[in-house]
Coordinates of C-alpha atoms in Angstrom, one line a residue:
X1 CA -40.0 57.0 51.0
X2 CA -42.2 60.1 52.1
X3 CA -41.0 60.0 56.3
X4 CA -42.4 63.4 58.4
X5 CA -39.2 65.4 58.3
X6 CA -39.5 65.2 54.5
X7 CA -42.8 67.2 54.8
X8 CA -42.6 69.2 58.1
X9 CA -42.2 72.7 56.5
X10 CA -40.5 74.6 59.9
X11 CA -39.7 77.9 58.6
X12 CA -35.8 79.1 60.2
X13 CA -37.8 81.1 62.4
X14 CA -39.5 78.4 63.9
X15 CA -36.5 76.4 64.2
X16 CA -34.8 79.5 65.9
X17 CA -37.1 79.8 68.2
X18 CA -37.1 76.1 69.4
X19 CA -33.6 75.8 69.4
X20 CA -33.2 79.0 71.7
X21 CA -35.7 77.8 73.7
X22 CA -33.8 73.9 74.1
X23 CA -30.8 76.3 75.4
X24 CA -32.8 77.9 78.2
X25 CA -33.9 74.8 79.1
X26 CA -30.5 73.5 79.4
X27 CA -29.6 76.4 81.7
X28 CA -32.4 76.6 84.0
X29 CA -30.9 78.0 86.8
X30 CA -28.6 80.2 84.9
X31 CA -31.4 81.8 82.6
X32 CA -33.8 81.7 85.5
X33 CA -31.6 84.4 87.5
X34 CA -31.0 86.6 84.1
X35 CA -34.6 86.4 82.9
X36 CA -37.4 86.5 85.7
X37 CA -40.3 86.0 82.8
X38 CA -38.6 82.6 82.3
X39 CA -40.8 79.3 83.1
X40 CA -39.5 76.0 82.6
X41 CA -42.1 72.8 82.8
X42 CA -42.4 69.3 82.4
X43 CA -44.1 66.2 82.2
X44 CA -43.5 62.4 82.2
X45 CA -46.5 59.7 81.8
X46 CA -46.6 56.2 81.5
X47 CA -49.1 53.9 80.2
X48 CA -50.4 49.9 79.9
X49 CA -52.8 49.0 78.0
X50 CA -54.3 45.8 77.6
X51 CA -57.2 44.5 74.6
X52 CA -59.5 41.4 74.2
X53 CA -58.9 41.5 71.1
X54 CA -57.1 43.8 68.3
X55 CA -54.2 45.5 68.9
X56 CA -53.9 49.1 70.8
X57 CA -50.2 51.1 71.1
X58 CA -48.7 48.1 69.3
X59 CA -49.3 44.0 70.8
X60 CA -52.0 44.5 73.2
X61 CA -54.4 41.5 72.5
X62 CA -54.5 39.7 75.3
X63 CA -51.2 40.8 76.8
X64 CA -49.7 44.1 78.3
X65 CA -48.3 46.4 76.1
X66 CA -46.0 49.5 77.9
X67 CA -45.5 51.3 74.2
X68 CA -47.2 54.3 75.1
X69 CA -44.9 57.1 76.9
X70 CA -44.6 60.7 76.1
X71 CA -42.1 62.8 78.3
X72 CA -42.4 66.9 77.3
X73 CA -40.3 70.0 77.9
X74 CA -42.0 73.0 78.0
X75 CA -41.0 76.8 78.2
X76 CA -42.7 80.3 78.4
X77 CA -40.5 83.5 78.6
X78 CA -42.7 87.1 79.0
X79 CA -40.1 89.3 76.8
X80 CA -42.3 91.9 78.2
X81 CA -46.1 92.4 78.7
X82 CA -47.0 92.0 75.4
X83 CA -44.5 89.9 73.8
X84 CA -44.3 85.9 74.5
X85 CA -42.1 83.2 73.6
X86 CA -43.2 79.2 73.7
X87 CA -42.4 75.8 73.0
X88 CA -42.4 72.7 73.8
X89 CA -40.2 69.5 72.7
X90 CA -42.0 66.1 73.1
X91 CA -40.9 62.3 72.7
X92 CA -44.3 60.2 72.4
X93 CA -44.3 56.6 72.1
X94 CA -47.8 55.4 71.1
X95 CA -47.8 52.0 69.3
X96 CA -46.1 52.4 65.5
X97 CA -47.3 55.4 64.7
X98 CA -45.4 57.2 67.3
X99 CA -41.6 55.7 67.3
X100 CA -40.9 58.1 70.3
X101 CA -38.2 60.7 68.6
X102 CA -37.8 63.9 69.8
X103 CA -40.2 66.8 68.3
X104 CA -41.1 70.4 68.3
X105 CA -44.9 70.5 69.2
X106 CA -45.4 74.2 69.4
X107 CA -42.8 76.6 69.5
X108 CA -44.5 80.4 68.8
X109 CA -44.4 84.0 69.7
X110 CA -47.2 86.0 70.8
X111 CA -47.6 90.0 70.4
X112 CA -50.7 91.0 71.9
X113 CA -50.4 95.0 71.1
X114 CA -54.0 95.8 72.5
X115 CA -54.6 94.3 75.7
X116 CA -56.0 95.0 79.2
X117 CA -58.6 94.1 81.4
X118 CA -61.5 93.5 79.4
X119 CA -60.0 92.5 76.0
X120 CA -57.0 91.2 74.2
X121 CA -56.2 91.2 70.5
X122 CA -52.7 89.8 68.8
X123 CA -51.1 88.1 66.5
X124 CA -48.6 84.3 66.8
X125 CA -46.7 83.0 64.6
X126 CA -44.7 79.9 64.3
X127 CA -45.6 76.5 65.1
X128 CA -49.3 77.1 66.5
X129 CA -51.9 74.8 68.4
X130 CA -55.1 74.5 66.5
X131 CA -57.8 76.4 68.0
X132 CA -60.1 73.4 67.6
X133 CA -63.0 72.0 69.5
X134 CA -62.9 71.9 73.6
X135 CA -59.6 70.4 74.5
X136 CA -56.7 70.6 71.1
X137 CA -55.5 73.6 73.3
X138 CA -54.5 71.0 75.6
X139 CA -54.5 67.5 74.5
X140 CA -50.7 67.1 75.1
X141 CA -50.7 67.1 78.7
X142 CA -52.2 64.2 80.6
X143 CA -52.9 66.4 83.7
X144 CA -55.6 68.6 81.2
X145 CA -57.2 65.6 79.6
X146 CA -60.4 64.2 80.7
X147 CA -59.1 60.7 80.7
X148 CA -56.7 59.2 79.0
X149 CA -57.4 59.0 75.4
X150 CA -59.7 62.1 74.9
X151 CA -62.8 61.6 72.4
X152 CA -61.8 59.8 69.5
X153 CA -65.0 60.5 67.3
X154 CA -63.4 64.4 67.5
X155 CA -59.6 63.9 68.4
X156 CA -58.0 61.0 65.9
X157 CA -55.2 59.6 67.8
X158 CA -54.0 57.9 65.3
X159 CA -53.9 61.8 63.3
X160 CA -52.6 63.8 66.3
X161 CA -49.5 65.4 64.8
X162 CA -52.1 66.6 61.6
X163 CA -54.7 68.0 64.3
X164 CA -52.1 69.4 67.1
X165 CA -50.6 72.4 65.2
X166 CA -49.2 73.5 62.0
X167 CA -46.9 76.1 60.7
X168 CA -48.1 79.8 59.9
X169 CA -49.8 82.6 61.9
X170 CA -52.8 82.8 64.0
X171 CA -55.0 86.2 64.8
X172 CA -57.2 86.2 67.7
X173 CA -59.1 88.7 69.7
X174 CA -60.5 87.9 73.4
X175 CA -63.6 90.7 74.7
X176 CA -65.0 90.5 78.0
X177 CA -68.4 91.8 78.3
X178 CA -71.5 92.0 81.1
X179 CA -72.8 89.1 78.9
X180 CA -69.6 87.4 78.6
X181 CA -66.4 87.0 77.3
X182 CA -66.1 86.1 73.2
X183 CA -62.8 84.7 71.7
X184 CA -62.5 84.1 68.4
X185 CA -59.3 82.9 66.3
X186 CA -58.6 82.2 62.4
X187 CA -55.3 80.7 61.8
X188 CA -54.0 79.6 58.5
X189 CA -50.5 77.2 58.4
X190 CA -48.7 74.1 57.0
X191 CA -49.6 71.2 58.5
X192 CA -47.7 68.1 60.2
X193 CA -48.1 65.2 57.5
X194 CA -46.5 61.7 57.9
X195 CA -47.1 58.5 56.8
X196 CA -50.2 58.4 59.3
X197 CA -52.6 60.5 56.9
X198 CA -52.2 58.0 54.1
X199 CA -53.4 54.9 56.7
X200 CA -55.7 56.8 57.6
X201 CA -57.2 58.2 54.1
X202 CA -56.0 55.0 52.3
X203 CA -55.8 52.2 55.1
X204 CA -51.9 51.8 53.6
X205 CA -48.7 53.3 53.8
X206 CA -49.2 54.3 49.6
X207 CA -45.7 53.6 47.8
X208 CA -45.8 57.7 46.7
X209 CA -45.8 60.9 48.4
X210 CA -48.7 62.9 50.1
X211 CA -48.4 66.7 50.5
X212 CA -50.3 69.3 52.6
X213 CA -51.4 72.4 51.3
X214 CA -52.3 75.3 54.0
X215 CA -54.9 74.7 56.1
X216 CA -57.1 77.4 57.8
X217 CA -58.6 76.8 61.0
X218 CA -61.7 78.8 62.5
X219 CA -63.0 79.2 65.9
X220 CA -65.7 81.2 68.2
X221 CA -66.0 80.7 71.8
X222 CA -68.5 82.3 74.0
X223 CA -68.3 81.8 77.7
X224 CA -71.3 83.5 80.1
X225 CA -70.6 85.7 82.9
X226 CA -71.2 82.9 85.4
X227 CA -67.9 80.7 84.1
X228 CA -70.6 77.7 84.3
X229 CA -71.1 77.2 80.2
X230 CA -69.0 77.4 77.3
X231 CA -70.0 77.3 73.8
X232 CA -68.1 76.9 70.6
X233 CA -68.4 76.4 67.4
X234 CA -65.3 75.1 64.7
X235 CA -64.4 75.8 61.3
X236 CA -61.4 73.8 58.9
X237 CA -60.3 73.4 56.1
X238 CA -57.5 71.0 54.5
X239 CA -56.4 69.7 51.0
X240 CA -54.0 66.7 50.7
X241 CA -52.2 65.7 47.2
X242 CA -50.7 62.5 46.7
X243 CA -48.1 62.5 44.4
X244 CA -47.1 58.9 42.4
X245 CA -44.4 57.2 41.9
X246 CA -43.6 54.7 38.8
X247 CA -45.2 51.6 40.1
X248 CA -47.9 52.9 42.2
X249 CA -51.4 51.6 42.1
X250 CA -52.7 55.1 43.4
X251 CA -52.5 58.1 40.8
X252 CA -52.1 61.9 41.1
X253 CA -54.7 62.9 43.4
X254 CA -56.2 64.7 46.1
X255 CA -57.9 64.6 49.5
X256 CA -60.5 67.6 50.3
X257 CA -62.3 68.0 53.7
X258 CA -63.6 70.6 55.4
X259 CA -64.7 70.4 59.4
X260 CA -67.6 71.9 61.1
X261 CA -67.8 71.2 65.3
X262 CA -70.4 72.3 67.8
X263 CA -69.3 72.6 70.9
X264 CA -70.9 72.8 74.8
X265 CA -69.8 72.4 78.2
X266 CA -71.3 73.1 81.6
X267 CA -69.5 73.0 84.8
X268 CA -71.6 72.5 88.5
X269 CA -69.7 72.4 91.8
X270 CA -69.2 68.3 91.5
X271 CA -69.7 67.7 87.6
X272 CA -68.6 68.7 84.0
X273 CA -70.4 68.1 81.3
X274 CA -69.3 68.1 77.8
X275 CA -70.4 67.3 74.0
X276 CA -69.4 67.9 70.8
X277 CA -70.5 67.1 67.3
X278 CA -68.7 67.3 63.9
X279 CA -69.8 67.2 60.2
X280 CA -66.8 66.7 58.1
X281 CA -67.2 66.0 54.5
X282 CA -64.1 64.4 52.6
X283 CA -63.7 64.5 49.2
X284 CA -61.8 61.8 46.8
X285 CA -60.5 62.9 43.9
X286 CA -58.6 60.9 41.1
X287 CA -56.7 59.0 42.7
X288 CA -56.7 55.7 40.5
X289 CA -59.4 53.1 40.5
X290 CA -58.4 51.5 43.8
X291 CA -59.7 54.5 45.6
X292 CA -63.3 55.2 43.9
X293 CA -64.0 59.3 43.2
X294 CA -66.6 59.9 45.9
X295 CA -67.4 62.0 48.6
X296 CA -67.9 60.8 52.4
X297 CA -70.3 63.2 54.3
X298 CA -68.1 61.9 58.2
X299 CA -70.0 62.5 61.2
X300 CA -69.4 61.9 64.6
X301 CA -70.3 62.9 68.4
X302 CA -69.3 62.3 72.2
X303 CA -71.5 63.0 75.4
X304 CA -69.0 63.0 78.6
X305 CA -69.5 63.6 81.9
X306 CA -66.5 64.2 84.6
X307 CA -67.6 63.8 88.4
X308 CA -65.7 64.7 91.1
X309 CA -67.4 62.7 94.0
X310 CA -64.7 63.1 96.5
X311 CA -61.2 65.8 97.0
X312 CA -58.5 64.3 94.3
X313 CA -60.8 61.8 92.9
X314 CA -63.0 62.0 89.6
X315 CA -64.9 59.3 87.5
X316 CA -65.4 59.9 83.9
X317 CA -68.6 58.6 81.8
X318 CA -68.3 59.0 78.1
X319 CA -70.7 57.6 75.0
X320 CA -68.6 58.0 71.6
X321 CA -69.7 57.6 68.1
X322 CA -68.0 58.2 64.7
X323 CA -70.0 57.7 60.9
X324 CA -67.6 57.6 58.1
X325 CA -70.2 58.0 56.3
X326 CA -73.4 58.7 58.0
X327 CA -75.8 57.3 55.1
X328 CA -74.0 54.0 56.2
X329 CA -74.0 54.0 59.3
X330 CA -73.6 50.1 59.5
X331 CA -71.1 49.7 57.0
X332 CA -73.3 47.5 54.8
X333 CA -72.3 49.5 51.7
X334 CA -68.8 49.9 52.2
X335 CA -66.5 48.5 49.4
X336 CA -63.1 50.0 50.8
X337 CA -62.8 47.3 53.7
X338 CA -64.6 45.1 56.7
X339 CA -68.0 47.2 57.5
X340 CA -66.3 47.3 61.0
X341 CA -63.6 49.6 59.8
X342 CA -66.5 52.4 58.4
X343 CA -67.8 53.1 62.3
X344 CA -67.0 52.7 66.1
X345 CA -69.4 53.3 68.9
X346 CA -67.4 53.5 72.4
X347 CA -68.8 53.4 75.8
X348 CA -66.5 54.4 78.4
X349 CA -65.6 54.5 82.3
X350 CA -62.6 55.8 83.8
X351 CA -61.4 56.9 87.4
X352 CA -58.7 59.4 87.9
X353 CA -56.5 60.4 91.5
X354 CA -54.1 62.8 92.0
X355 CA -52.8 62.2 95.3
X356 CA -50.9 65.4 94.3
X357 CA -50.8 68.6 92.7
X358 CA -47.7 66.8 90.4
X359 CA -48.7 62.8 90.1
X360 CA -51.8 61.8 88.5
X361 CA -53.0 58.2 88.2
X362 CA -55.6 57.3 85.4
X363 CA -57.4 53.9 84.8
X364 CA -60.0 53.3 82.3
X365 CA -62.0 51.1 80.0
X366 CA -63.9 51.1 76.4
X367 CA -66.2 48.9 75.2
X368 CA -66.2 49.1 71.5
X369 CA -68.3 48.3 68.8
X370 CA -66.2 49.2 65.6
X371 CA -62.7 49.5 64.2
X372 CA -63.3 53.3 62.5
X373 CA -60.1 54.9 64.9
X374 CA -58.2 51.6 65.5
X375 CA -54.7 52.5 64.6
X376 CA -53.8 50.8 61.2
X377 CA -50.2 50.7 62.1
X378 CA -50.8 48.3 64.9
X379 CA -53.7 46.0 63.0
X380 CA -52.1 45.6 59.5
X381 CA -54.7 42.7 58.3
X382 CA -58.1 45.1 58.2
X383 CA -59.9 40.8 57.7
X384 CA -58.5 39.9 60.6
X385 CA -60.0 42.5 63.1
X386 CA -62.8 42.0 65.9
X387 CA -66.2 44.4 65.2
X388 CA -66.4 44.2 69.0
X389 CA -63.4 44.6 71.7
X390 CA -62.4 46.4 74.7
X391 CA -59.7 47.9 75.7
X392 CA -58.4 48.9 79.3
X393 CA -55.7 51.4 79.9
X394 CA -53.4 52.6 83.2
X395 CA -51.6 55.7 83.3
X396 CA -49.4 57.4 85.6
X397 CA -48.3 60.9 85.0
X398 CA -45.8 63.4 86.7
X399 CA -45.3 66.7 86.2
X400 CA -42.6 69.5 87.3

């Protein structure tokens, strides 16, 4: 059976780098002394969550479930001014997709050989975070998340490892001008496949294999002089093969997409406001007569607002949508499951406190109508799930 350390792809340099940074970490004080540039971070969060119906981070329907945990290890060292090291290890339990064993998230080095006060051009290379929409910078930290699941139209749970990072290099350049500051970043790598891409293209764990070719990821970011509005606009890339075995029921195949995001956000003394909107075809391609040759034109969109009415205290307000296909928008046409399964329209309130600068405290709930980013893991009988359901979540995060 295909498992994610089959198909990880860490080049020895990447697993260097992690490794040497693991050792810092284990000598804190001792590697603190002998290298000033060192920093050494950390984070522990806890969540409940709690569904009407369905199943959410493993047995949720009415009941508590406490499988969703992710405790991260992160380190920076400035070799000097324009050479950085980074990585981070994380253990994430999220239902049974996410069994909770250790893992390199990002672990990278960073030569910036032009760079001073108004621009900034380099190169990274190792295991890089997608330059992707508004927040896949910094989805893996509960403290830099607008709630606690962030948009699931845009940012797949259920796909995180796939979307986090991959394997490769990454060119950027940053320019401050009187009109603003433009970043823009191309990265090409191998990505993170597991047995979560073939639920989520195939609703199964397939009996075969499924390989990732290089993707190549694409992004432009313009933020205006004021720091009030940020504007962005996404570009990816991906192909997938699926490789047989004797008895399979799925032939030699492929999966093609390609992803196109728009991206705003405006910032006010007591609000943020955010939205984001993504095309992304996907392409099936011979793989057997159980999974029909066609083409899915995906499309999906959030609006979000974050208001911080009072010091340490901030309600979120989110509308959510996602389109598997968006000529179907009600499923009615769908032949590959419930009509449920082909959308999802969420509505969503949370509150957030952070009594402190390190503990955060998150609560929130989603009305749903849909099962399009349920987690398959977790709801094995597709006939047996609820078109509508909510689900309520409590976090508590810690950070050092």
């Amino acid at each position: 059976m295909n498992t994610k350390k089959d198909n990880n792809r860490i080049t020895p340099f990447i697993s260097f780098l992690g490794m040497a940074l693991i050792l810092c970490i284990h000598a804190v004080p001792c590697r603190a002394e002998l290298y000033p540039g060192l920093q050494i971070h950390g984070f522990l969060t806890q969540g409940i969550t709690s569904t009407s119906d369905n199943d959410f981070f493993r047995d949720s329907d009415d009941t508590l479930s406490f499988h969703f945990t992710e405790i991260g290890v992160n380190a920076s060292w400035s070799v000097r001014s324009d050479l950085q090291l980074a990585a981070q290890i994380l253990s994430r339990r999220a239902g049974r997709g996410s069994d909770g064993a250790p893992d390199l998230d990002y672990g990278l080095l960073d030569y910036s050989p032009i760079s001073d006060l108004n621009r900034r051009y380099g190169v990274r290379l190792g295991r890089i975070k997608h330059p992707l929409g508004l927040y896949n910078d910094t989805r893996d930290v509960a403290f830099t998340r607008p709630g606690i699941l962030l948009p699931q139209s845009i940012y797949f749970d259920r796909l995180r490892d796939l979307l986090l990072s991959s394997d490769g290099v990454q060119v950027y350049g940053e320019r401050i001008t009187p009109l603003g500051s433009f970043t823009a970043q191309l990265q090409l790598g191998y990505p993170q496949v597991d047995k979560a891409i073939e639920y989520s293209f195939f609703g199964f764990d397939a009996p075969g294999k499924m390989d990732g070719n290089p993707v190549f990821f694409g992004r432009l970011l313009y933020d205006d002089p004021s720091g009030r509005w940020r504007l962005g606009f996404t570009h990816s890339g991906a192909r997938f093969d699926y490789e047989a075995t004797g008895n399979d029921f799925v032939s030699d195949g492929f999966v093609y997409l390609r992803q196109y995001i728009l991206s705003a956000q405006m910032h006010t003394d007591d609000w943020t406001f955010s939205a984001e909107y993504l095309r992304q075809p996907t392409r099936f391609r011979d793989l057997g007569p159980f999974l029909p040759q066609r083409t899915f034109p995906l499309e999906s969109y959030y609006i979000q607002g974050v208001y911080r009415f009072a010091p340490r205290w901030d309600l979120v307000l989110r509308y959510d949508a996602i389109f598997l296909d968006r000529n179907d928008q009600d499923g009615s046409e769908t032949t590959s499951g419930p009509e449920a399964s082909s959308f999802a329209r969420d509505w969503t309130i949370g509150l957030g406190w952070q009594p402190k600068p390190n503990l955060l405290f998150r609560t929130e709930m989603h009305m749903v109508d849909g099962t399009a980013w349920l987690p398959a893991q977790d709801n094995a009988a597709p006939q047996d799930q609820e078109r509508r359901w909510k689900l309520f979540m409590f976090q508590i995060s810690y950070r050092f």
